[in-house]
Structure formats: structure tokens, C-alpha cells
């Protein structure tokens, strides 16, 4: 799941549950998750040791 | 205000009693708790009865050791049999503990007197103590300011002389942060060293139990009781000359209040003059720390709270509820990434300590913040209070290394500053010996 699609689904779920004020903090979490996925310690099934640029496409 | 060591000397010289010390603490509570709100429950009658019994024991020749008769306050996250463990939350209404937490049982066996249960950030999920069902605890040095958190009531009770020592818990800095904000010592032992059963969890993989005290020697005495190996005196300090410390300036000194930075540099200079070698070192992945911590703590906390978030969401403080709800959206793949990052950070801190007796860094980047402040100005820029307060402590909860915060002078406004020392995993005792040696150079007596 990309971060954008996760964020969209999470915000929609929070609103459905009567928690619209979750939107800004979910956006904060999305930024943190983006940083986590971009960290250089992440492992990957790609043949090179570098995480492929498209494996967790956020945009 | 007496230290545990001073109290012990006076007690055994028959110049005071546990009942007298307990009554003095209760008088301070009567006088100051209305403005500080440090206690959720004051156990006056039970504490007096406990103290009298311990005085009788001592008179009959039974000496339980350094904590015999010592009045202690306890964060209201620990089970004390027969009392409610509120976790500063209405979610826990109706709870009564049917047994002591293991840490409490060990303190009881060591002779501690439980004077009351202290206020905290609800479920220990915050650094300011503002979100409590019982209202915010306040800093004794300036009641308009936070005592830090989440063990804010504990630190306030100690700093105000309402107890000779206190127990906190720490998931991201909740012992060291309030210790720094209130000018006390705060010890987070190695992860897993003190049992956490009978303590309401925040994030089980990062929760620690530990004491806040007036001195390193007192911290050592409480620590030894907590691990079930009480001894008569604190461990001997190591020689200062010849110690070698790593100083991780990158990231850890990037964002500091000017006075906090000045007090830290002065402490380093005093240590250098005393013969300590200081090496600049780097924790390479430190910048990833915040996101690693966040994904672990959120997911761990959400797992514990999921049922009550559904069944009684209105009982939570609003901010705490929203942060707990946030954890329910963390994806499993990101939690696994965070665990991988955690392991990397653990190896990096192990490596940094390989050639050093300890790491040394500031504890809290800012002095105690004003209650209600969402942001704080550092170098002319507004920074979120919560992120800033966790910035220097959370690494060692993620990695599990023992760390101790020591007071280190004050700002120009008279607010405490603090320095922390970090030791090797499973070597809390060695860290305490180093801290004992360095205390005279770090903690400047006014």
C-alpha cells in the first residue's frame, strides 16, 4: 500500500468513526512513515542492495 | 531536605524515626499539594502505620537495609495492593489492585513506606503531565510550568520534599525528562532489568521502571532494592581521572536552548579538567530515531488500548485518545521496518560505547515548558514541545541502554538543566559507579 492510498483510507475511516480531528495527526504520521520507508536501513527483495525507487512509491 | 543516606544515618543514630520523616513529608503534602497537584492519592494513615511498624522492627533489631523506613511516593501506574491504579485516567475507574507490582513488593520488603500515588500524563502517554484526569501536576520551581512527564507528579513530589525518593516509569524519557525539569536525579536501568508486571503498560517493548532521587547514591540504593539485591551502602565510585566518554553532538546538540547548551559545555569542561577524556562520536542513524520510536510506541500502545478505545472512548483525555487512535493505523510492514531500525540503533549505541565508559549528552533540550504551550522557541524557531522533550532521551528506550539524568545548574531564570550519562546494556551498576564519580563535576551545588 502506498502512503498516499493509506492516508486516504485512514482519513476516511477516521471520519466514518466520528473522528475528523484525526486528519492532521494522520498526516503527521504519514510524513513520519514516509521518512521511515526512506531510511537507508530498509531491506528489499530487489536484487541490488539499494531499495528500488519505485518499491514504495509515495507520490 | 534529607537524602536517603542522611536519613539512614540519622535513623540508626536514633536521631529520627520513620514516623517522624513520614509525618514531615505528609505536612509538606498538606501545605503544597493543593498548588502542585503532585498526588492522586495520599495514603496518610497507611503510611503512618507502616512507618510505626518499621520503627518497631528497628527497635527490635530488625534492619531491612538502606530503604528501611524511607517515605517514597509511587507513580500511579504501579499496583499497590488494596489501592486503585488510576493511570491518571477515568478509563480505570473502579480498579483496585489485589497484589503489589513486583517492583513495589521488593521496595516493601526493603522497608520503604508508601506515602501516596503520584499524578502523571494519562497512561504515561505524554511528556508534560497536562493530560491527566486529575488535572495537571505543576513544577515546584515555577508552578506555571510543567514538571515534565510522564512521571511529573513523582518528580514534583520529590523536588518539593513530599517524599525522600519516588518511582517513575519510562517509555521514551518519562523518568529523565521530569528529573531534568525538576532538578533531580532520574535513573532508567537497562531494559528488562526491573520487572514491569503490575505496572500499567504504555509500550511493553520499551517500558522501564526506575527511581527519581536527590542524589546518584540514593538512586543506587533504590536500584539495588528494585533488582532484589539491597546492600548497606551505595557502590563505590570509579576514579574520575582516566574515564573516557563519547560525546554525540551531531543531532543531540543540534537543537538546544542556549542556557542548556552553556550548562552542558561547562559540565564537559569541568570533567575534562578532572581528567576525563571526551571523544566526539556520532550515532549515524540518529536522525531516523523519531520515526522509529513513533511507529513502535504507537503500535504497542494501540494494541493495549484497542478494546477500551472502542468500549469507553469518552473516558480518555482528548489528546491521549487521538494519539492512541493514531497507533491503530500503523501498518504491520512499517512496524517491522521500525524494529529493523531499532536493531540498527542498538548496534550503533553498542559500538559507540565500545571504547567508552559512557556517553554524555544533555537530558532535556529546553527548560521546563510553560503549561499549555504547544511550541517552544529554540534559536528563533518554533518547535513542537512534545517532539523536543523526547528528542534526547527516547534513543535509549529504543535501544534499552541504561541512562541516568543528573542536575547540572540552572538557566538564567533559575530553571534546572540536566546532563545524562548512558552506559552499556546490562551494566547499570557500572553506570552508577561512573555517575557517582562524575556527580560532583556535573551537579553544581548553589
Short mmCIF file of C-alpha atoms in Angstrom, two decimals:
data_model
loop_
_atom_site.label_atom_id
_atom_site.label_comp_id
_atom_site.label_asym_id
_atom_site.label_seq_id
_atom_site.Cartn_x
_atom_site.Cartn_y
_atom_site.Cartn_z
CA UNK A 1 0.00 0.00 0.00
CA UNK A 2 1.39 3.40 -0.89
CA UNK A 3 1.43 6.07 1.75
CA UNK A 4 -0.97 8.24 -0.21
CA UNK A 5 -3.55 5.49 -0.53
CA UNK A 6 -3.04 4.52 3.12
CA UNK A 7 -3.56 8.12 4.24
CA UNK A 8 -6.68 8.47 2.13
CA UNK A 9 -8.15 5.28 3.57
CA UNK A 10 -7.15 6.17 7.15
CA UNK A 11 -8.68 9.65 7.00
CA UNK A 12 -11.89 8.25 5.50
CA UNK A 13 -12.07 5.59 8.21
CA UNK A 14 -11.47 8.13 10.99
CA UNK A 15 -14.20 10.38 9.59
CA UNK A 16 -16.58 7.42 9.36
CA UNK A 17 -15.84 6.72 13.05
CA UNK A 18 -16.65 10.31 14.00
CA UNK A 19 -13.02 11.41 14.44
CA UNK A 20 -12.45 14.09 11.78
CA UNK A 21 -9.87 15.75 14.06
CA UNK A 22 -7.60 12.77 13.31
CA UNK A 23 -6.80 14.16 9.85
CA UNK A 24 -3.85 16.41 10.82
CA UNK A 25 -2.27 13.80 13.08
CA UNK A 26 -2.67 11.11 10.43
CA UNK A 27 -0.92 13.48 8.02
CA UNK A 28 1.87 13.81 10.59
CA UNK A 29 2.07 10.02 10.84
CA UNK A 30 2.16 9.79 7.04
CA UNK A 31 5.19 12.11 6.94
CA UNK A 32 6.90 10.00 9.61
CA UNK A 33 6.12 6.79 7.73
CA UNK A 34 7.50 8.30 4.53
CA UNK A 35 10.74 9.07 6.39
CA UNK A 36 10.82 5.56 7.85
CA UNK A 37 10.42 3.95 4.43
CA UNK A 38 13.15 6.19 3.02
CA UNK A 39 15.67 5.28 5.74
CA UNK A 40 18.83 3.62 4.48
CA UNK A 41 18.50 0.57 6.73
CA UNK A 42 15.47 -0.84 4.93
CA UNK A 43 15.86 -4.24 3.35
CA UNK A 44 14.38 -5.14 -0.02
CA UNK A 45 13.78 -8.12 -2.27
CA UNK A 46 15.27 -6.21 -5.19
CA UNK A 47 18.49 -7.80 -6.49
CA UNK A 48 20.59 -4.72 -5.70
CA UNK A 49 21.23 -3.79 -2.07
CA UNK A 50 19.67 -0.38 -2.66
CA UNK A 51 15.91 -0.13 -2.13
CA UNK A 52 14.35 0.40 -5.57
CA UNK A 53 12.99 3.88 -6.09
CA UNK A 54 9.55 2.60 -7.05
CA UNK A 55 9.10 -0.07 -4.39
CA UNK A 56 7.21 2.22 -2.03
CA UNK A 57 6.08 4.93 -4.32
CA UNK A 58 4.53 7.63 -2.18
CA UNK A 59 3.64 10.14 -4.82
CA UNK B 1 15.72 18.09 52.58
CA UNK B 2 17.30 14.80 53.68
CA UNK B 3 18.71 12.28 51.26
CA UNK B 4 18.07 8.57 51.85
CA UNK B 5 21.67 8.21 53.01
CA UNK B 6 21.34 11.08 55.52
CA UNK B 7 18.01 9.74 56.77
CA UNK B 8 19.55 6.30 57.26
CA UNK B 9 22.40 7.70 59.34
CA UNK B 10 20.01 9.73 61.50
CA UNK B 11 17.62 6.80 61.85
CA UNK B 12 20.30 4.42 63.04
CA UNK B 13 21.74 7.07 65.37
CA UNK B 14 18.22 7.29 66.90
CA UNK B 15 18.03 10.99 65.91
CA UNK B 16 14.88 10.48 63.87
CA UNK B 17 12.26 7.85 63.16
CA UNK B 18 10.43 6.68 60.10
CA UNK B 19 7.23 8.04 61.61
CA UNK B 20 8.80 11.47 62.05
CA UNK B 21 10.11 11.54 58.47
CA UNK B 22 6.77 10.32 57.17
CA UNK B 23 4.91 12.99 59.11
CA UNK B 24 7.25 15.67 57.75
CA UNK B 25 6.50 14.51 54.20
CA UNK B 26 2.76 14.46 54.93
CA UNK B 27 2.99 18.01 56.28
CA UNK B 28 4.66 19.12 53.04
CA UNK B 29 1.92 17.40 51.08
CA UNK B 30 -0.76 19.19 53.12
CA UNK B 31 0.98 22.50 52.55
CA UNK B 32 1.97 22.25 48.90
CA UNK B 33 -0.09 19.61 47.13
CA UNK B 34 -3.10 21.92 46.61
CA UNK B 35 -0.96 24.13 44.33
CA UNK B 36 1.27 21.39 42.81
CA UNK B 37 -1.28 18.58 42.33
CA UNK B 38 1.53 16.05 42.58
CA UNK B 39 -0.56 13.35 44.26
CA UNK B 40 -3.63 11.49 43.06
CA UNK B 41 -3.88 9.58 46.34
CA UNK B 42 -2.27 10.42 49.69
CA UNK B 43 -2.01 7.30 51.85
CA UNK B 44 -1.52 9.14 55.15
CA UNK B 45 -2.97 6.60 57.59
CA UNK B 46 -1.46 3.57 55.87
CA UNK B 47 1.92 5.31 55.60
CA UNK B 48 1.95 6.25 59.30
CA UNK B 49 1.02 2.69 60.26
CA UNK B 50 3.74 1.30 58.01
CA UNK B 51 6.30 3.74 59.44
CA UNK B 52 5.40 2.89 63.06
CA UNK B 53 5.73 -0.82 62.33
CA UNK B 54 9.14 -0.27 60.72
CA UNK B 55 10.24 1.79 63.74
CA UNK B 56 9.18 -1.09 65.98
CA UNK B 57 11.12 -3.53 63.83
CA UNK B 58 14.28 -1.44 64.02
CA UNK B 59 13.95 -1.06 67.78
CA UNK B 60 13.67 -4.85 67.98
CA UNK B 61 16.87 -5.28 65.98
CA UNK B 62 15.46 -5.99 62.53
CA UNK B 63 17.09 -3.68 59.97
CA UNK B 64 15.87 -4.12 56.40
CA UNK B 65 18.70 -2.03 54.95
CA UNK B 66 19.06 1.43 53.37
CA UNK B 67 15.38 1.87 52.49
CA UNK B 68 14.18 0.92 55.98
CA UNK B 69 11.54 3.48 56.91
CA UNK B 70 12.10 5.70 53.85
CA UNK B 71 8.95 7.57 52.74
CA UNK B 72 8.54 7.11 48.98
CA UNK B 73 5.92 8.30 46.53
CA UNK B 74 4.85 5.99 43.72
CA UNK B 75 3.69 6.86 40.22
CA UNK B 76 0.04 5.87 39.91
CA UNK B 77 0.87 3.32 37.27
CA UNK B 78 2.18 0.76 39.79
CA UNK B 79 -0.15 -1.62 41.58
CA UNK B 80 -0.08 -1.24 45.35
CA UNK B 81 -2.33 -3.85 46.88
CA UNK B 82 -5.64 -2.52 48.14
CA UNK B 83 -5.45 0.77 46.21
CA UNK B 84 -6.68 1.90 42.80
CA UNK B 85 -4.14 2.19 39.98
CA UNK B 86 -5.72 5.02 38.02
CA UNK B 87 -3.02 5.69 35.41
CA UNK B 88 -4.45 9.24 35.70
CA UNK B 89 -7.41 8.06 33.63
CA UNK B 90 -11.15 7.68 34.04
CA UNK B 91 -10.81 4.55 31.91
CA UNK B 92 -9.52 2.80 35.06
CA UNK B 93 -12.42 3.81 37.32
CA UNK B 94 -13.32 1.04 39.74
CA UNK B 95 -9.91 -0.67 39.69
CA UNK B 96 -8.40 -1.94 42.94
CA UNK B 97 -5.10 -3.83 42.89
CA UNK B 98 -5.24 -7.20 44.60
CA UNK B 99 -1.46 -7.50 44.83
CA UNK B 100 1.70 -5.42 44.64
CA UNK B 101 3.63 -4.97 41.41
CA UNK B 102 6.90 -6.90 41.73
CA UNK B 103 8.85 -3.64 41.99
CA UNK B 104 6.56 -2.49 44.81
CA UNK B 105 6.85 -5.85 46.58
CA UNK B 106 10.64 -5.52 46.50
CA UNK B 107 10.51 -1.96 47.85
CA UNK B 108 8.08 -3.08 50.57
CA UNK B 109 10.43 -5.91 51.53
CA UNK B 110 13.30 -3.41 51.61
CA UNK B 111 11.36 -1.29 54.12
CA UNK B 112 10.02 1.58 52.00
CA UNK B 113 6.98 3.48 53.27
CA UNK B 114 4.43 4.25 50.56
CA UNK B 115 3.23 7.77 51.19
CA UNK B 116 0.97 8.10 48.17
CA UNK B 117 0.43 7.71 44.45
CA UNK B 118 1.51 10.45 42.12
CA UNK B 119 -0.01 12.20 39.15
CA UNK B 120 1.12 11.51 35.60
CA UNK B 121 0.29 12.14 31.99
CA UNK B 122 -2.71 9.86 31.30
CA UNK B 123 -1.45 6.31 30.71
CA UNK B 124 2.10 7.76 30.66
CA UNK B 125 1.46 8.86 27.08
CA UNK B 126 2.92 12.37 27.13
CA UNK B 127 5.84 14.46 28.32
CA UNK B 128 4.15 17.37 30.08
CA UNK B 129 1.69 15.84 32.59
CA UNK B 130 -1.00 18.20 31.25
CA UNK B 131 -3.42 15.49 30.09
CA UNK B 132 -4.45 13.87 33.36
CA UNK B 133 -7.97 13.08 34.54
CA UNK B 134 -6.89 14.70 37.82
CA UNK B 135 -5.60 17.92 36.27
CA UNK B 136 -2.00 18.84 35.53
CA UNK B 137 0.78 18.42 38.06
CA UNK B 138 2.89 21.56 38.43
CA UNK B 139 6.58 22.25 38.76
CA UNK B 140 7.60 23.22 42.34
CA UNK B 141 10.21 25.63 41.00
CA UNK B 142 7.62 27.54 38.98
CA UNK B 143 4.03 26.26 39.20
CA UNK B 144 3.18 27.91 35.87
CA UNK B 145 5.48 25.33 34.30
CA UNK B 146 5.23 21.63 33.64
CA UNK B 147 7.18 19.27 35.92
CA UNK B 148 7.87 17.20 32.80
CA UNK B 149 6.30 13.86 32.14
CA UNK B 150 5.05 11.43 32.16
CA UNK B 151 6.26 10.93 35.77
CA UNK B 152 5.61 14.61 36.53
CA UNK B 153 3.84 14.17 39.84
CA UNK B 154 6.65 11.90 41.02
CA UNK B 155 9.33 14.47 40.22
CA UNK B 156 7.29 17.30 41.72
CA UNK B 157 6.72 15.33 44.94
CA UNK B 158 10.43 14.69 45.32
CA UNK B 159 11.56 18.21 44.45
CA UNK B 160 9.01 19.66 46.89
CA UNK B 161 10.17 17.47 49.78
CA UNK B 162 6.98 15.40 49.89
CA UNK B 163 8.98 12.15 49.69
CA UNK B 164 12.64 11.17 50.03
CA UNK B 165 12.52 9.22 46.76
CA UNK B 166 9.94 8.34 44.16
CA UNK B 167 9.23 5.76 41.50
CA UNK B 168 8.67 6.61 37.85
CA UNK B 169 8.31 4.69 34.65
CA UNK B 170 9.95 5.46 31.34
CA UNK B 171 8.99 4.58 27.76
CA UNK B 172 10.60 7.50 25.90
CA UNK B 173 12.14 9.55 28.70
CA UNK B 174 9.45 9.70 31.38
CA UNK B 175 11.92 9.33 34.25
CA UNK B 176 14.77 11.51 32.93
CA UNK B 177 12.58 14.27 31.45
CA UNK B 178 10.77 15.13 34.73
CA UNK B 179 14.01 14.66 36.65
CA UNK B 180 15.57 17.27 34.36
CA UNK B 181 12.60 19.61 34.57
CA UNK B 182 12.53 19.50 38.38
CA UNK B 183 16.27 19.32 39.12
CA UNK B 184 16.52 15.76 40.45
CA UNK B 185 18.40 12.59 39.55
CA UNK B 186 16.48 10.09 37.38
CA UNK B 187 17.64 6.55 36.62
CA UNK B 188 16.39 4.39 33.76
CA UNK B 189 18.02 1.00 34.26
CA UNK B 190 18.69 -1.46 31.42
CA UNK B 191 15.57 -2.61 29.59
CA UNK B 192 14.04 -5.64 31.32
CA UNK B 193 16.17 -5.40 34.43
CA UNK B 194 13.34 -4.31 36.74
CA UNK B 195 10.18 -6.40 36.31
CA UNK B 196 7.25 -4.38 34.93
CA UNK B 197 4.47 -6.78 35.90
CA UNK B 198 1.82 -4.98 37.90
CA UNK B 199 2.62 -1.71 36.10
CA UNK B 200 0.10 -0.39 33.56
CA UNK B 201 2.00 -0.59 30.26
CA UNK B 202 2.45 2.05 27.60
CA UNK B 203 4.63 0.14 25.13
CA UNK B 204 5.66 -3.19 26.57
CA UNK B 205 8.83 -3.46 24.46
CA UNK B 206 10.16 -0.13 25.73
CA UNK B 207 8.71 0.28 29.23
CA UNK B 208 11.17 0.64 32.11
CA UNK B 209 10.72 1.07 35.86
CA UNK B 210 13.14 3.25 37.81
CA UNK B 211 13.64 5.78 40.61
CA UNK B 212 13.95 9.55 40.85
CA UNK B 213 16.08 10.64 43.77
CA UNK B 214 18.06 13.57 45.11
CA UNK B 215 21.48 12.04 44.52
CA UNK B 216 23.14 9.31 42.48
CA UNK B 217 23.92 7.45 45.72
CA UNK B 218 20.23 7.37 46.59
CA UNK B 219 19.39 6.16 43.07
CA UNK B 220 21.85 3.31 43.54
CA UNK B 221 20.24 2.32 46.84
CA UNK B 222 16.74 2.22 45.35
CA UNK B 223 18.01 0.44 42.23
CA UNK B 224 19.61 -2.30 44.29
CA UNK B 225 16.37 -2.87 46.19
CA UNK B 226 14.50 -3.00 42.89
CA UNK B 227 16.73 -5.71 41.49
CA UNK B 228 16.33 -7.62 44.73
CA UNK B 229 19.92 -7.18 45.90
CA UNK B 230 19.83 -4.46 48.55
CA UNK B 231 23.12 -3.52 50.15
CA UNK B 232 24.02 -1.29 53.07
CA UNK B 233 25.81 1.49 51.17
CA UNK B 234 25.92 2.74 47.58
CA UNK B 235 28.58 1.23 45.29
CA UNK B 236 31.99 2.88 45.32
CA UNK B 237 32.64 5.46 42.59
CA UNK B 238 35.29 4.68 39.99
CA UNK B 239 38.26 7.08 39.72
CA UNK B 240 37.32 10.10 37.59
CA UNK B 241 40.76 10.51 36.07
CA UNK B 242 41.09 8.16 33.15
CA UNK B 243 37.40 7.88 32.33
CA UNK B 244 36.59 8.15 28.63
CA UNK B 245 33.25 9.49 27.40
CA UNK B 246 31.74 9.69 23.94
CA UNK B 247 30.01 13.00 23.13
CA UNK B 248 27.41 12.58 20.34
CA UNK B 249 27.00 16.22 19.32
CA UNK B 250 25.53 15.64 15.86
CA UNK B 251 21.72 15.51 16.17
CA UNK B 252 21.83 15.54 20.00
CA UNK B 253 23.26 19.06 20.28
CA UNK B 254 21.67 20.47 17.13
CA UNK B 255 18.58 21.79 18.89
CA UNK B 256 19.31 23.15 22.36
CA UNK B 257 18.21 26.14 24.40
CA UNK B 258 21.19 28.49 24.83
CA UNK B 259 21.37 28.10 28.62
CA UNK B 260 21.03 24.30 28.41
CA UNK B 261 23.89 24.26 25.91
CA UNK B 262 26.02 26.52 28.12
CA UNK B 263 25.50 24.36 31.24
CA UNK B 264 26.33 21.23 29.22
CA UNK B 265 29.55 22.72 27.89
CA UNK B 266 30.52 23.88 31.39
CA UNK B 267 29.96 20.35 32.75
CA UNK B 268 32.14 18.92 29.96
CA UNK B 269 34.86 21.44 30.81
CA UNK B 270 34.81 20.51 34.50
CA UNK B 271 35.01 16.82 33.63
CA UNK B 272 37.87 17.45 31.20
CA UNK B 273 39.72 19.39 33.89
CA UNK B 274 39.23 16.45 36.26
CA UNK B 275 40.91 14.09 33.82
CA UNK B 276 38.03 12.70 31.75
CA UNK B 277 38.80 12.18 28.07
CA UNK B 278 35.99 13.36 25.80
CA UNK B 279 35.74 12.00 22.26
CA UNK B 280 33.36 13.36 19.65
CA UNK B 281 31.33 10.44 18.32
CA UNK B 282 28.36 10.01 16.01
CA UNK B 283 25.26 7.81 16.15
CA UNK B 284 24.91 7.57 12.39
CA UNK B 285 21.19 6.85 12.15
CA UNK B 286 20.14 9.16 14.99
CA UNK B 287 18.06 11.28 12.62
CA UNK B 288 15.81 8.25 11.99
CA UNK B 289 15.20 7.85 15.70
CA UNK B 290 11.96 9.83 15.97
CA UNK B 291 10.13 7.88 13.30
CA UNK B 292 11.41 4.53 14.57
CA UNK B 293 10.26 5.35 18.10
CA UNK B 294 6.91 6.65 16.90
CA UNK B 295 5.98 3.54 14.93
CA UNK B 296 6.88 1.22 17.79
CA UNK B 297 5.27 3.16 20.64
CA UNK B 298 2.07 3.88 18.71
CA UNK B 299 1.53 0.29 17.67
CA UNK B 300 2.41 -1.16 21.07
CA UNK B 301 0.12 1.30 22.87
CA UNK B 302 -2.75 0.81 20.41
CA UNK B 303 -2.66 -2.95 20.96
CA UNK B 304 -3.16 -2.46 24.71
CA UNK B 305 -5.88 0.19 24.37
CA UNK B 306 -7.85 -1.10 21.38
CA UNK B 307 -10.68 -2.63 23.42
CA UNK B 308 -11.24 0.41 25.67
CA UNK B 309 -10.91 2.83 22.75
CA UNK B 310 -13.97 1.04 21.39
CA UNK B 311 -15.90 0.50 24.63
CA UNK B 312 -15.31 3.76 26.51
CA UNK B 313 -13.61 6.31 24.27
CA UNK B 314 -15.20 9.23 26.13
CA UNK B 315 -13.26 8.31 29.27
CA UNK B 316 -9.89 9.21 27.72
CA UNK B 317 -8.39 12.68 27.71
CA UNK B 318 -8.94 14.01 24.19
CA UNK B 319 -5.30 14.39 23.15
CA UNK B 320 -4.31 10.99 24.53
CA UNK B 321 -7.25 9.31 22.83
CA UNK B 322 -6.29 10.79 19.45
CA UNK B 323 -2.66 9.69 19.79
CA UNK B 324 -3.74 6.19 20.77
CA UNK B 325 -6.14 6.08 17.82
CA UNK B 326 -3.25 7.09 15.56
CA UNK B 327 -1.49 3.86 16.54
CA UNK B 328 -4.36 1.79 15.17
CA UNK B 329 -3.45 2.93 11.67
CA UNK B 330 0.22 1.88 11.74
CA UNK B 331 0.75 -0.81 9.11
CA UNK B 332 2.46 -4.07 10.06
CA UNK B 333 5.13 -3.58 7.38
CA UNK B 334 6.06 -0.21 8.90
CA UNK B 335 6.21 -1.66 12.40
CA UNK B 336 8.63 -4.28 11.07
CA UNK B 337 10.71 -1.54 9.44
CA UNK B 338 10.84 0.26 12.78
CA UNK B 339 12.01 -2.92 14.51
CA UNK B 340 14.82 -3.23 11.97
CA UNK B 341 15.78 0.38 12.65
CA UNK B 342 15.69 -0.33 16.36
CA UNK B 343 18.18 -3.16 15.99
CA UNK B 344 20.47 -0.95 13.93
CA UNK B 345 20.37 1.83 16.53
CA UNK B 346 21.08 -0.72 19.27
CA UNK B 347 24.20 -1.85 17.44
CA UNK B 348 25.27 1.74 16.81
CA UNK B 349 24.98 2.66 20.50
CA UNK B 350 26.78 -0.56 21.47
CA UNK B 351 29.56 0.38 19.06
CA UNK B 352 29.74 3.95 20.36
CA UNK B 353 30.13 2.60 23.89
CA UNK B 354 32.73 0.06 22.85
CA UNK B 355 35.69 2.29 23.60
CA UNK B 356 33.98 4.47 26.19
CA UNK B 357 32.87 4.24 29.80
CA UNK B 358 29.72 6.21 28.99
CA UNK B 359 28.10 8.56 26.53
CA UNK B 360 27.37 12.06 27.79
CA UNK B 361 24.73 14.40 26.41
CA UNK B 362 22.10 16.85 27.68
CA UNK B 363 18.89 15.31 29.00
CA UNK B 364 16.25 17.85 28.01
CA UNK B 365 16.89 20.39 25.22
CA UNK B 366 14.79 23.04 26.95
CA UNK B 367 13.99 24.13 30.49
CA UNK B 368 10.59 23.09 31.87
CA UNK B 369 7.98 24.46 29.44
CA UNK B 370 5.02 26.58 30.42
CA UNK B 371 1.84 24.56 30.99
CA UNK B 372 -0.33 24.86 27.90
CA UNK B 373 2.49 25.66 25.47
CA UNK B 374 2.31 23.65 22.23
CA UNK B 375 5.55 25.04 20.86
CA UNK B 376 8.78 26.41 22.27
CA UNK B 377 11.25 28.83 20.68
CA UNK B 378 14.72 27.45 20.02
CA UNK B 379 17.17 29.60 18.05
CA UNK B 380 14.29 31.78 16.92
CA UNK B 381 12.23 28.91 15.55
CA UNK B 382 9.02 27.44 16.99
CA UNK B 383 9.43 23.74 17.74
CA UNK B 384 6.72 21.30 18.97
CA UNK B 385 7.12 20.84 22.73
CA UNK B 386 6.45 17.09 22.72
CA UNK B 387 8.98 16.27 19.99
CA UNK B 388 11.65 18.47 21.54
CA UNK B 389 11.21 16.99 25.02
CA UNK B 390 11.63 13.41 23.76
CA UNK B 391 14.50 14.18 21.42
CA UNK B 392 17.45 13.31 23.68
CA UNK B 393 16.03 10.51 25.80
CA UNK B 394 13.98 8.23 23.54
CA UNK B 395 17.00 6.63 21.84
CA UNK B 396 17.93 4.74 24.98
CA UNK B 397 14.40 3.45 25.45
CA UNK B 398 14.51 2.17 21.89
CA UNK B 399 17.91 0.50 22.44
CA UNK B 400 17.48 -0.44 26.11
CA UNK B 401 20.76 1.07 27.36
CA UNK B 402 20.76 2.32 30.97
CA UNK B 403 20.81 6.10 31.38
CA UNK B 404 20.88 8.49 34.31
CA UNK B 405 19.99 12.18 34.40
CA UNK B 406 21.87 14.47 36.78
CA UNK B 407 21.06 18.11 37.61
CA UNK B 408 23.58 20.47 36.06
CA UNK B 409 22.99 24.06 37.09
CA UNK B 410 20.16 26.34 36.08
CA UNK B 411 19.14 28.75 33.36
CA UNK B 412 19.35 32.49 33.95
CA UNK B 413 15.71 32.25 35.07
CA UNK B 414 16.62 29.65 37.68
CA UNK B 415 15.14 26.62 35.89
CA UNK B 416 17.06 23.34 36.17
CA UNK B 417 19.30 21.99 33.41
CA UNK B 418 20.40 18.37 33.22
CA UNK B 419 23.06 16.10 31.77
CA UNK B 420 22.63 12.39 31.12
CA UNK B 421 25.14 9.58 31.14
CA UNK B 422 24.47 6.39 29.18
CA UNK B 423 26.11 3.05 29.91
CA UNK B 424 26.44 -0.39 28.41
CA UNK B 425 23.43 -2.68 28.36
CA UNK B 426 23.26 -4.97 31.40
CA UNK B 427 25.79 -2.72 33.15
CA UNK B 428 23.58 -0.34 35.14
CA UNK B 429 25.78 -0.90 38.17
CA UNK B 430 28.88 0.21 36.24
CA UNK B 431 26.99 3.29 35.00
CA UNK B 432 26.07 4.16 38.58
CA UNK B 433 29.72 3.94 39.64
CA UNK B 434 30.67 6.29 36.80
CA UNK B 435 27.82 8.66 37.68
CA UNK B 436 28.84 8.66 41.35
CA UNK B 437 32.34 9.68 40.31
CA UNK B 438 31.12 12.43 37.99
CA UNK B 439 28.31 13.83 40.13
CA UNK B 440 30.50 16.46 41.84
CA UNK B 441 31.58 17.77 38.44
CA UNK B 442 28.15 17.69 36.79
CA UNK B 443 25.89 18.76 39.65
CA UNK B 444 26.91 22.23 40.78
CA UNK B 445 25.67 22.99 44.26
CA UNK B 446 24.46 26.60 44.59
#
